[in-house]
Coordinates of C-alpha atoms and ligand atoms in Angstrom, one line a residue:
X866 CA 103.6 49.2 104.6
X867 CA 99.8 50.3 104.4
X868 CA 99.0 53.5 103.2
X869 CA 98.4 56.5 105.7
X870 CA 95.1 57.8 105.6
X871 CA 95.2 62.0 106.9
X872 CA 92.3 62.8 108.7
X873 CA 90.1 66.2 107.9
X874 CA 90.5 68.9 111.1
X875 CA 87.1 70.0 112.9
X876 CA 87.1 71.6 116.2
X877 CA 90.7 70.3 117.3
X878 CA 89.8 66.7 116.3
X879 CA 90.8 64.5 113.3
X880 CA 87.6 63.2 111.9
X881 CA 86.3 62.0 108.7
X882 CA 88.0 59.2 106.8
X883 CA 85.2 56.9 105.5
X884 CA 85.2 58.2 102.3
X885 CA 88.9 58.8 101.0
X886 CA 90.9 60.1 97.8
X887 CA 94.2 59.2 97.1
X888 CA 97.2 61.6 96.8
X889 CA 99.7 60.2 94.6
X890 CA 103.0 60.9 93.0
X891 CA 103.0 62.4 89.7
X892 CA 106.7 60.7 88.9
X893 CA 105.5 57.1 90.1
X894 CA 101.7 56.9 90.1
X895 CA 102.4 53.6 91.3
X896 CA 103.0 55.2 94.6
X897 CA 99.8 56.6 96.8
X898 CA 101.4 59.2 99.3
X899 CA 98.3 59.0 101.3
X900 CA 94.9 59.0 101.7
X901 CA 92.9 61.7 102.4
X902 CA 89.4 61.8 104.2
X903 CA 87.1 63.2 101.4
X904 CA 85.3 66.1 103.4
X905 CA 81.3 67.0 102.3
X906 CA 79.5 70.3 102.2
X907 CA 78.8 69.0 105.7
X908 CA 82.0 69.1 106.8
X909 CA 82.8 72.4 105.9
X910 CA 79.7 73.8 107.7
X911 CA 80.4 72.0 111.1
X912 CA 84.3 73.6 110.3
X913 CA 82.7 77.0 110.1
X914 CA 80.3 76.5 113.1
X915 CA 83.8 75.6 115.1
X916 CA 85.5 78.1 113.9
X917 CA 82.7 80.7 114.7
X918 CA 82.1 79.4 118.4
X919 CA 85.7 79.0 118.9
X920 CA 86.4 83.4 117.7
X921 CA 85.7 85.3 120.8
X922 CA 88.1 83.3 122.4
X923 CA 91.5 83.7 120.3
X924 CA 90.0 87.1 119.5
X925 CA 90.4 88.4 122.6
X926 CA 94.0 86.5 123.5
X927 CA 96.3 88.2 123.6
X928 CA 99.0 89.2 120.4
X929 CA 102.4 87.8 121.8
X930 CA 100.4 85.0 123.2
X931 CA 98.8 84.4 119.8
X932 CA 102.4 84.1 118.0
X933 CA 103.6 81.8 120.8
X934 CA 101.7 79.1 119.3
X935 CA 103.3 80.3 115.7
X936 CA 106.8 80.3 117.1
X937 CA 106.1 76.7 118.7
X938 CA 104.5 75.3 115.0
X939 CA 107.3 76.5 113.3
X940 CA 109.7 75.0 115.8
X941 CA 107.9 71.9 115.3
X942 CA 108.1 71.8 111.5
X943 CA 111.9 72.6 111.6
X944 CA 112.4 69.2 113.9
X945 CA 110.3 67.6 110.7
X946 CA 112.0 69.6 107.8
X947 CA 113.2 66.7 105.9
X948 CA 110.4 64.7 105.9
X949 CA 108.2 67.4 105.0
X950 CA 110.2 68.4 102.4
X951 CA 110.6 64.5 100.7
X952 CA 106.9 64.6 101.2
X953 CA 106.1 67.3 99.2
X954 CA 108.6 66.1 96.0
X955 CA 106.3 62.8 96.3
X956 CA 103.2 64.6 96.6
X957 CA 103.8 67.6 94.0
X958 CA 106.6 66.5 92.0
X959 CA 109.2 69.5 92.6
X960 CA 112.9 68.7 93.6
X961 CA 114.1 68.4 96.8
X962 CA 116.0 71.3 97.2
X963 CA 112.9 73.3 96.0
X964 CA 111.1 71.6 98.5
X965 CA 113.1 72.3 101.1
X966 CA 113.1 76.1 100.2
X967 CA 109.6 75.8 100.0
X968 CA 109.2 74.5 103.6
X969 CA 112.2 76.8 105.1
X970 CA 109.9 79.5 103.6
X971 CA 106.9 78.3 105.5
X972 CA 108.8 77.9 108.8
X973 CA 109.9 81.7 107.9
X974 CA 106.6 82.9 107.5
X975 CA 105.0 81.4 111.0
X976 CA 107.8 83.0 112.6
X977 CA 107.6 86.6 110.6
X978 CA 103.8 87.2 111.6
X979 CA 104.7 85.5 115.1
X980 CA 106.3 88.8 115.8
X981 CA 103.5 90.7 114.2
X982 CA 101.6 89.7 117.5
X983 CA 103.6 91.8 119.2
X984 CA 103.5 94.6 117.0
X985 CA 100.3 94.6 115.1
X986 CA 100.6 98.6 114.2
X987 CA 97.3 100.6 114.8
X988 CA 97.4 104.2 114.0
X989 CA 98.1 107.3 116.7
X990 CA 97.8 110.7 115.0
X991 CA 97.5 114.0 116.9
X992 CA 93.5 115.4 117.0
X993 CA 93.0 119.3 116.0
X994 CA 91.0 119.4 119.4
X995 CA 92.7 119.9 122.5
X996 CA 92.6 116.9 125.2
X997 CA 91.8 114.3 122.4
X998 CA 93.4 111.3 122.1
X999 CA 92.5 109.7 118.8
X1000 CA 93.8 106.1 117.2
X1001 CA 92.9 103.2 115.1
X1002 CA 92.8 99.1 116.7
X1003 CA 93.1 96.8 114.4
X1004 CA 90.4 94.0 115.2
X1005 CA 90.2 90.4 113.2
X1006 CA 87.1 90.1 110.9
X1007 CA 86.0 86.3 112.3
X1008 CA 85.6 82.9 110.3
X1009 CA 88.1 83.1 107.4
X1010 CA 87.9 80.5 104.5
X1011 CA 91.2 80.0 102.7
X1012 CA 91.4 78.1 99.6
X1013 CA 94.7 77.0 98.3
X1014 CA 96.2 75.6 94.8
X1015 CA 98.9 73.0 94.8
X1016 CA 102.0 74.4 93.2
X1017 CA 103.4 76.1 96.4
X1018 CA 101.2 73.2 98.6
X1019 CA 103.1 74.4 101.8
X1020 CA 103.9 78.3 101.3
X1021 CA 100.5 79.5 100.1
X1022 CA 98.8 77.5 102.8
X1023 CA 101.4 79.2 105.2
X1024 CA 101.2 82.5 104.0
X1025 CA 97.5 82.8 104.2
X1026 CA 97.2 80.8 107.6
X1027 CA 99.7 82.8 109.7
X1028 CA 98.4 86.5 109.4
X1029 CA 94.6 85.0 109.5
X1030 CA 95.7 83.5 112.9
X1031 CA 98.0 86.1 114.4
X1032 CA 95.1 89.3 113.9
X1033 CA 92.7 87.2 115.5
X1034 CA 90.5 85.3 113.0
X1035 CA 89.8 81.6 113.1
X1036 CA 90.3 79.1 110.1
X1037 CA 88.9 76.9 107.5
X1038 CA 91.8 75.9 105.0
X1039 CA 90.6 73.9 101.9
X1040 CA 94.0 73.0 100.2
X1041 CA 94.4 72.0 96.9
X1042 CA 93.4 68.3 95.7
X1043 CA 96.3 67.3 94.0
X1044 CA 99.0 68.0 96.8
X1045 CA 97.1 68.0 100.3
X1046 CA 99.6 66.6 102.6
X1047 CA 102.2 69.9 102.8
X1048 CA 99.1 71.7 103.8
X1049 CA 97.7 69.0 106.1
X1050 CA 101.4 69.5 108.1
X1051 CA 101.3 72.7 108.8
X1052 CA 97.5 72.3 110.9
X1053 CA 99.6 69.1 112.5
X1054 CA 102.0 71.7 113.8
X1055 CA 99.8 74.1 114.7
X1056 CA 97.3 70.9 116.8
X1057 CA 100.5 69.9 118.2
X1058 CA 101.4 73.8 119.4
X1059 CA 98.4 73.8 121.6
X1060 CA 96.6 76.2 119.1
X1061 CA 92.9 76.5 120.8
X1062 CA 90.1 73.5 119.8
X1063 CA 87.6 75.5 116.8
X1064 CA 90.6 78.1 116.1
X1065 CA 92.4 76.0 112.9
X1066 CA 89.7 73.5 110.9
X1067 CA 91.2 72.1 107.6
X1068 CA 88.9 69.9 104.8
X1069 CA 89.9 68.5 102.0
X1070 CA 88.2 67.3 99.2
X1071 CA 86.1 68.5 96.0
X1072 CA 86.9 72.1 95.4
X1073 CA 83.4 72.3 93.6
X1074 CA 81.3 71.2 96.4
X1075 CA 83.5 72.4 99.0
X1076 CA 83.8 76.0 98.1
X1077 CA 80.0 76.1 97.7
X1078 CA 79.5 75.0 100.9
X1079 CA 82.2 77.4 102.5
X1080 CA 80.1 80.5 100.1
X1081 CA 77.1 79.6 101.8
X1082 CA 78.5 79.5 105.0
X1083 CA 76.8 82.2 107.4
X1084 CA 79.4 82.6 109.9
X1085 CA 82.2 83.1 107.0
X1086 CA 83.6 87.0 107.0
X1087 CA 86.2 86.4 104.2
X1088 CA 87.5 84.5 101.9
X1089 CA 91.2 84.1 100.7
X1090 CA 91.7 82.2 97.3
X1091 CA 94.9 81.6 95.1
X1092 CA 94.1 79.7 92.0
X1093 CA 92.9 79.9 88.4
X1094 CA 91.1 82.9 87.1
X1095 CA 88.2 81.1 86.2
X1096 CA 87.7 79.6 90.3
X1097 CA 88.8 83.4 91.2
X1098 CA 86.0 84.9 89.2
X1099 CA 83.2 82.6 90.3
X1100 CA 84.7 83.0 93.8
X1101 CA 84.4 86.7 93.4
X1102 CA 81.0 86.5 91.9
X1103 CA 79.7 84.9 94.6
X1104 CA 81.5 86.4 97.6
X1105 CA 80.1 90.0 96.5
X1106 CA 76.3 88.5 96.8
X1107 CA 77.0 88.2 100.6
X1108 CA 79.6 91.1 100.9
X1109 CA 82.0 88.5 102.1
X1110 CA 86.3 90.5 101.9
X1111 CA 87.5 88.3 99.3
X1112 CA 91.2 88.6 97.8
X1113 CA 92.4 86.6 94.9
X1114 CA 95.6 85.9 93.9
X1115 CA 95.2 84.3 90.0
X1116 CA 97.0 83.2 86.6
X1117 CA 100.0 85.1 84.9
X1118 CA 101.8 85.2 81.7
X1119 CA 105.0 87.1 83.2
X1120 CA 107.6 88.3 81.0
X1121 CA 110.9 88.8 80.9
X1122 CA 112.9 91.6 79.7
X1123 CA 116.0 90.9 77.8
X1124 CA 117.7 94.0 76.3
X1125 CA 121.0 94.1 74.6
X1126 CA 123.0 95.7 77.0
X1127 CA 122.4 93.0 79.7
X1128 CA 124.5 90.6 81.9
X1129 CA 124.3 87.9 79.1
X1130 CA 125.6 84.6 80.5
X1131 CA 123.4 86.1 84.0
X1132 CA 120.3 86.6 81.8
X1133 CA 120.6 83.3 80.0
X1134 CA 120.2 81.7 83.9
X1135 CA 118.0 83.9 85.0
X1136 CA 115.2 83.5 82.0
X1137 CA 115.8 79.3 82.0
X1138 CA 115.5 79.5 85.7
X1139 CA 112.5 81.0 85.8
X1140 CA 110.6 79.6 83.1
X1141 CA 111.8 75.7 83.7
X1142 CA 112.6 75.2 87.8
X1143 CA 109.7 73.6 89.5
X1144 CA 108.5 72.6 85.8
X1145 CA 107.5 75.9 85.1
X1146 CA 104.5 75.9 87.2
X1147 CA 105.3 78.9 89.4
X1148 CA 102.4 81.8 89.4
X1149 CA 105.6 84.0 89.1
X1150 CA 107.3 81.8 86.3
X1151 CA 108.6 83.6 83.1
X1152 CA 106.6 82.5 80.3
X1153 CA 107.2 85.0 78.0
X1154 CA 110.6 86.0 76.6
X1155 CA 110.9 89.3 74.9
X1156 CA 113.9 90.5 73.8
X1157 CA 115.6 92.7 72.0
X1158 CA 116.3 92.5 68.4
X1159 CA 120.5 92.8 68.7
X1160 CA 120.7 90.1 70.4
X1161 CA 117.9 88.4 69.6
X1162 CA 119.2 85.0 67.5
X1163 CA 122.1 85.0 70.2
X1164 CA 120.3 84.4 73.0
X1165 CA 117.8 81.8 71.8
X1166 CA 120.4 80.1 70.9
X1167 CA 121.7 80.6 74.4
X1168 CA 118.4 79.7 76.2
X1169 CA 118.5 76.3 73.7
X1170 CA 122.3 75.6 74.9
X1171 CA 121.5 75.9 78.6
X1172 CA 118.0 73.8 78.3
X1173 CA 119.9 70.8 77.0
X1174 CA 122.1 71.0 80.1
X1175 CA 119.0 70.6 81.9
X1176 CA 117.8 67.2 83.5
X1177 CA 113.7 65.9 83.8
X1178 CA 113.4 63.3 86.2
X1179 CA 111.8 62.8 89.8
X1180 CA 112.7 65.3 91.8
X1181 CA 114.1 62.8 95.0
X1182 CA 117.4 62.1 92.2
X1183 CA 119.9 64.6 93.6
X1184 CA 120.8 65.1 89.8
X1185 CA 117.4 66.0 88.6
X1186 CA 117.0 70.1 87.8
X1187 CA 113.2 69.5 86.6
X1188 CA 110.4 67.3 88.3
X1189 CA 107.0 66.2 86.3
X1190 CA 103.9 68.2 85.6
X1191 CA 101.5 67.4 88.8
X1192 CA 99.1 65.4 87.4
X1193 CA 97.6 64.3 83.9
X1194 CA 95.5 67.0 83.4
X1195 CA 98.4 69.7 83.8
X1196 CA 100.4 67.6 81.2
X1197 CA 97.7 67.0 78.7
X1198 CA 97.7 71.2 79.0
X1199 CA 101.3 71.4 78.5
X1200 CA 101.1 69.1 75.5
X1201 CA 98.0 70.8 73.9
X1202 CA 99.1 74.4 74.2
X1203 CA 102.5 72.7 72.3
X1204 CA 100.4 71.6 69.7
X1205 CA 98.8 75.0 69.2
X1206 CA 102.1 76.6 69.2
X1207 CA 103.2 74.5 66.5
X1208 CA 99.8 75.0 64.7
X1209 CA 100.1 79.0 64.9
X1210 CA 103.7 78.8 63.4
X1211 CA 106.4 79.3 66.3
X1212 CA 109.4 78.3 66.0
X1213 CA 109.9 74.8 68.0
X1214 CA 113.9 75.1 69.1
X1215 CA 113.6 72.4 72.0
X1216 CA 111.2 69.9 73.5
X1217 CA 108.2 69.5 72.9
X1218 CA 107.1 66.0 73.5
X1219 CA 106.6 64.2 76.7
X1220 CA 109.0 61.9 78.1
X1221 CA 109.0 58.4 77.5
X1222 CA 111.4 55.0 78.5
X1223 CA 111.5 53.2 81.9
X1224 CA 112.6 56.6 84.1
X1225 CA 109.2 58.6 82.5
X1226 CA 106.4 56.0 82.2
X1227 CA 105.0 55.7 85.6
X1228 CA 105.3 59.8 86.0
X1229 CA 104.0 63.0 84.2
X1230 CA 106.7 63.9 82.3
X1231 CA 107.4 66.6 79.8
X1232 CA 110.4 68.4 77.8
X1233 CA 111.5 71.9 79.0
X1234 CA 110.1 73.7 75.8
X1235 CA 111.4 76.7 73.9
X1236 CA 109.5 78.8 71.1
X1237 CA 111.3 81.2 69.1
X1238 CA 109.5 83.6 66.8
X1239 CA 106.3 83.9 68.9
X1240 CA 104.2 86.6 67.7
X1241 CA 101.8 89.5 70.0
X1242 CA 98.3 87.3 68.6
X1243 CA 99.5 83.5 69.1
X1244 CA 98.0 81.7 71.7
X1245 CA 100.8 80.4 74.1
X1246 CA 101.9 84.4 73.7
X1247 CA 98.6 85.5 75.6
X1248 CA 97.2 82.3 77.4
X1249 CA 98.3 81.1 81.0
X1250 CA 100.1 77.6 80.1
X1251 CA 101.5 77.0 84.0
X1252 CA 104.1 74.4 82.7
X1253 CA 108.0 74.2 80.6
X1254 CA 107.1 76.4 77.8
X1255 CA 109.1 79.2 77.1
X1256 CA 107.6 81.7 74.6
X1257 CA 110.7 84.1 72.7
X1258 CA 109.3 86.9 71.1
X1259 CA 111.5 89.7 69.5
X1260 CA 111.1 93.4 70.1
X1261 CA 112.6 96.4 68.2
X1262 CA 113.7 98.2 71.3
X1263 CA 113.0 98.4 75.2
X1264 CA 110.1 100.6 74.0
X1265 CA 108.5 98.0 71.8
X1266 CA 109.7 94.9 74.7
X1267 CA 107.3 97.4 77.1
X1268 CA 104.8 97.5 74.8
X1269 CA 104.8 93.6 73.8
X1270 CA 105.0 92.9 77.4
X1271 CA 101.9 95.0 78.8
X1272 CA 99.6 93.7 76.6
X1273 CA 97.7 91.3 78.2
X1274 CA 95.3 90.7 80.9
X1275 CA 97.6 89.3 83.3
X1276 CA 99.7 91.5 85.8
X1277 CA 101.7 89.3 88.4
X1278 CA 105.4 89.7 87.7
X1279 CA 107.6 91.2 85.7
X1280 CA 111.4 91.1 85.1
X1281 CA 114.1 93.1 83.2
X1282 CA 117.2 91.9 82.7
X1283 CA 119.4 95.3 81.7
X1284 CA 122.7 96.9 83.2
X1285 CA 120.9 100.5 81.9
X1286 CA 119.8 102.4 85.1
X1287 CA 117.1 104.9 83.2
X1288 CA 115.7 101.6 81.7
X1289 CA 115.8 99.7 84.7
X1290 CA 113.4 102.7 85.7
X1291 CA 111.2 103.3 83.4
X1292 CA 110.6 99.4 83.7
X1293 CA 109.8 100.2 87.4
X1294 CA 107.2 102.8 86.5
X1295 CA 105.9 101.6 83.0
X1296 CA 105.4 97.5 83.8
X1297 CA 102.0 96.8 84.8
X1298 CA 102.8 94.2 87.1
X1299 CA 102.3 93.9 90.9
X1300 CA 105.8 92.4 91.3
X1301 CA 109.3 93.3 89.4
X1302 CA 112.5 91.9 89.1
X1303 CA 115.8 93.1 88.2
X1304 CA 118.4 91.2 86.7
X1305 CA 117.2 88.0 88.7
X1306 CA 114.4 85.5 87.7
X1307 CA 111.0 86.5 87.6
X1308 CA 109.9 84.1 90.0
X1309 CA 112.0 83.8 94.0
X1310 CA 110.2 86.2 96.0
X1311 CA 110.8 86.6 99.8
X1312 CA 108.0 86.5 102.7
X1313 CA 108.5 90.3 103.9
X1314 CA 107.0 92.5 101.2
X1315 CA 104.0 93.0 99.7
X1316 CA 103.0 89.9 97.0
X1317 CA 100.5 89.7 94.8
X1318 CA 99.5 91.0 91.2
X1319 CA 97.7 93.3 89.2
X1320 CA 95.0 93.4 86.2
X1321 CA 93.1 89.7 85.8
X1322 CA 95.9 88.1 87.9
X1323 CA 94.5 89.5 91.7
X1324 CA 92.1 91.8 93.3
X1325 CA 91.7 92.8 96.5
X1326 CA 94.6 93.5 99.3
X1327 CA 97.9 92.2 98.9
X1328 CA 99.4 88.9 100.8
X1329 CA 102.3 88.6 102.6
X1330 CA 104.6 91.5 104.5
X1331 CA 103.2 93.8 106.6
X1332 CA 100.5 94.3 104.0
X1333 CA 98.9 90.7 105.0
X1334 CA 97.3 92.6 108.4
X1335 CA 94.9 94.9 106.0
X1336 CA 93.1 91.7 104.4
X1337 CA 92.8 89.8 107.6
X1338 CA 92.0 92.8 109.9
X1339 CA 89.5 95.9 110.3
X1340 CA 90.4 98.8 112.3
X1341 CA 88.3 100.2 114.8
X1342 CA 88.6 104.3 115.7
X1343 CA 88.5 105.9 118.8
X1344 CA 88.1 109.3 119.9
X1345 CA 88.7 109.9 123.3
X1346 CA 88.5 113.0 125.3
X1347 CA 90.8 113.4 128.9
Ligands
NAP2789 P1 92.4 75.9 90.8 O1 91.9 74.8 90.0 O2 91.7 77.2 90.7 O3 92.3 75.4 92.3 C1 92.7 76.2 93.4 C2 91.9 75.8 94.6 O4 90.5 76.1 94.4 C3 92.0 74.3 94.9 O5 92.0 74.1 96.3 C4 90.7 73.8 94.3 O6 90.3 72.5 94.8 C5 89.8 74.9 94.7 N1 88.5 74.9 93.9 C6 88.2 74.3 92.8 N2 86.9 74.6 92.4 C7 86.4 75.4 93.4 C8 85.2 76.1 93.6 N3 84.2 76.0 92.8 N4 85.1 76.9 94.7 C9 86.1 77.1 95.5 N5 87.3 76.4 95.4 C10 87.5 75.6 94.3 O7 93.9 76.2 90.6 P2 95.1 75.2 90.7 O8 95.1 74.4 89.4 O9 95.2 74.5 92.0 O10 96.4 76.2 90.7 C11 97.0 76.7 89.5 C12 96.5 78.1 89.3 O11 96.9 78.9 90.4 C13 97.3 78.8 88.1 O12 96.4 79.6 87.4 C14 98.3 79.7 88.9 O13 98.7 80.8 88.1 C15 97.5 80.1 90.1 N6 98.4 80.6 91.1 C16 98.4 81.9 91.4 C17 99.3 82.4 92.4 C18 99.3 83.8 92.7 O14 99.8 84.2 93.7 N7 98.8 84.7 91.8 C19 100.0 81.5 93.1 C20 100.0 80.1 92.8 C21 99.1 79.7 91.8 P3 90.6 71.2 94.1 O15 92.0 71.0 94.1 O16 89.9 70.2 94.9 O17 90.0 71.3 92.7

């Protein structure tokens, strides 16, 4: 069967395609999942000019009519669930059940800020002067450039792309290099909902010479970006020369919680779930394990017990609970930052090697990884890793485990695993994180509330929930005397 190639999107036409890059599967890189049309600076500009002509229009249509084309992509992506789903364990390497939350979760999302077309709350406040009617429109800002990593290839893309479209704005979508084709689905749906010629433009290709061109785009308003800190930063640096909205959603080194008097069998699942299921590379995956002295040797001994339970493979195998890094480059950092672990004097307790034999060769494959006696100064106890490494580190008491956990740059999530309520709140008030668990995973947040982080890990307005509108809308005040 010859390979598919996946056009780029301009002005509600597939185009490109003589220059190509391949998208292949990190647990058989014998396998190419397609081919991608490998966009140019010039393709992003004639995406922007597209999207710019085609604003006016789907600015001024109405709400509910706006989320009728949502409802309709999201029907059509729930006809195509399991495929999408198989494709995204091929193109990014996480299990199938992960993938199919992963695309149930996208299919949520079109739906949620469907309805938002017929809400979209403005403000209506009583004036101190008589016979004056005052409230706030929201409006849509224009030509919105959305960037996107590959971990959550489908979600991100979806989470950024629905409230863009529902306040009004039109589109240009760069997704991530290494796992395009979730991403590429969702503009299918929305081409095959009717959605308005100009109104959705997707490119793939180089981030380097694609997010230059989309910075020096005239018609761009705003830019939306979830990735590394270092893209983030030069993103930022950038977008403030032009006063583009910008709103980043970086890196993380979350920690958990553990104190003496939790749930311990719960806590055990909840920390190796969220530091090993889709190999670790969650924004929101625990990295960092700090926990409390009493129980300290206990539970790594635990979190070594359940790890071994714990089968690598490719994620199609209905038996498989971890799927491979995404590509080379993610597992030579998985393997390096082991290394420097080892170096600095942690406590290797599992893993720690890649995977070899006739199951591993073709793919990307590394050990779930745990680290006992990881110190506040070692490397893989302060750096972003973004793959199976589980740092332990021990703390004196919940104070010390609050101290230990808040310093660092990052700020994305947080969790506390503790059956004390005045803990559980203090935790609430005293994390410096933008999102907190308790007595769950770290990572497995939900599409209606606020997301998004705090310190280096984002800036700008949150994504997702009803807090999604203030990024991708402006209000407008009117005073009116009757
Ligand atoms: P990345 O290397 O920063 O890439 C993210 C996106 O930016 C990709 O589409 C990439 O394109 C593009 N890009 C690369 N260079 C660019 C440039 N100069 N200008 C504009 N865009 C550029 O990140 P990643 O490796 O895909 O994702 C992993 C990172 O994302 C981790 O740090 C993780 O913590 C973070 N993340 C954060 C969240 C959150 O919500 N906080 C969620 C998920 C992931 P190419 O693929 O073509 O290089």
């Amino acid at each position: 069967m010859s390979t598919q190639t996946f056009l780029n999107y301009v002005n509600g036409e597939w185009t490109g395609g003589s220059a190509t890059f391949e998208n292949r599967n990190p647990a058989n890189t014998d396998e190419v999942v397609g081919l991608f049309a490998k966009g140019a600076a010039r393709d992003v500009s004639d995406a922007a000019d597209a999207a710019h002509a085609a604003f006016p229009g789907w600015a001024s249509m109405n709400g509910p009519a706006r989320g009728n084309i949502l409802y309709k992509a999201a029907d059509i992506l729930d006809r195509k669930f399991d495929a999408i789903a198989a494709e995204m364990t091929r193109e990014e390497g996480k299990t199938l059940p992960e993938a199919k939350g992963e695309v149930r979760r996208s299919i949520n999302i079109f739906r949620y800020f469907a309805g938002e077309g017929s809400r979209m709350p403005g403000m209506l406040v009583p004036s101190e002067r008589d016979r004056v009617h005052m409230f706030a429109l929201r409006k849509p800002l224009g030509v919105t450039g959305l960037v996107t990593p590959w971990n959550f290839p489908s979600a991100i893309p979806a989470w950024k792309l629905a409230p863009a479209l529902i306040c009004g704005n039109t589109v240009v979508l760069k997704p991530a290099s290494s796992a395009p084709l979730s991403a590429w689905r969702l503009v299918e749906a929305l081409h095959e909902a009717g959605i308005p010629k100009g109104v959705v433009n997707f490119v793939a290709g180089p981030g380097g010479a694609l997010g230059q061109a989309l910075v020096d785009t005239k018609a761009l308003k705003a830019i939306s970006f979830t990735g590394s800190c270092q893209i983030g930063e030069w993103l930022h640096g950038e977008a403030s020369k032009r006063r583009l909205r910008i709103q980043l959603e970086m890196g993380g080194k979350n920690p958990t919680i553990v104190l003496g008097d939790c749930d311990f069998n719960a806590s055990v699942e909840n920390v190796v779930n969220a530091a090993f299921f889709s190999t670790g590379q969650k924004c929101t995956a625990t990295s960092r394990a700090i926990v409390e002295e009493s129980i300290y040797d206990k539970f790594v001994d635990a979190l070594v017990e359940r790890t071994k339970k714990l089968k690598v493979g490719d994620g199609m195998k209905p038996d498989v609970h971890i799927g491979p890094a995404v590509d080379q480059a993610q597992l030579e950092t998985d393997l390096r930052y082991i290394e420097i672990g080892k170096k600095e004097g942690a406590a290797l307790k599992i893993g720690g090697n890649r995977l070899t034999g006739p199951e591993y060769d073709k793919g990307f494959f590394v050990e779930p990884t745990i680290f006992s006696e990881v110190t506040e100064k070692m490397t893989i106890a302060q750096e972003e890793i973004f793959g199976p490494v589980l740092a332990v580190m021990r703390a004196k008491d919940f104070t010390d485990a609050m101290r230990i956990a808040n310093n660092i740059p990052f700020g994305l999530s947080a969790s506390v695993q503790t059956t004390n309520l005045s803990r559980t709140f203090e935790f609430i008030y005293g994390m410096e994180a933008g999102l907190l668990t308790v007595n769950l995973p770290s990572a497995g947040v939900e599409y209606q509330l606020p997301f998004g982080g705090t310190k280096d890990s984002s800036f700008g307005p949150k994504e997702q929930g009803p807090a999604a509108l203030d990024f991708y809308s402006d209000y407008k005040t009117i005073y009116l005397k009757y």
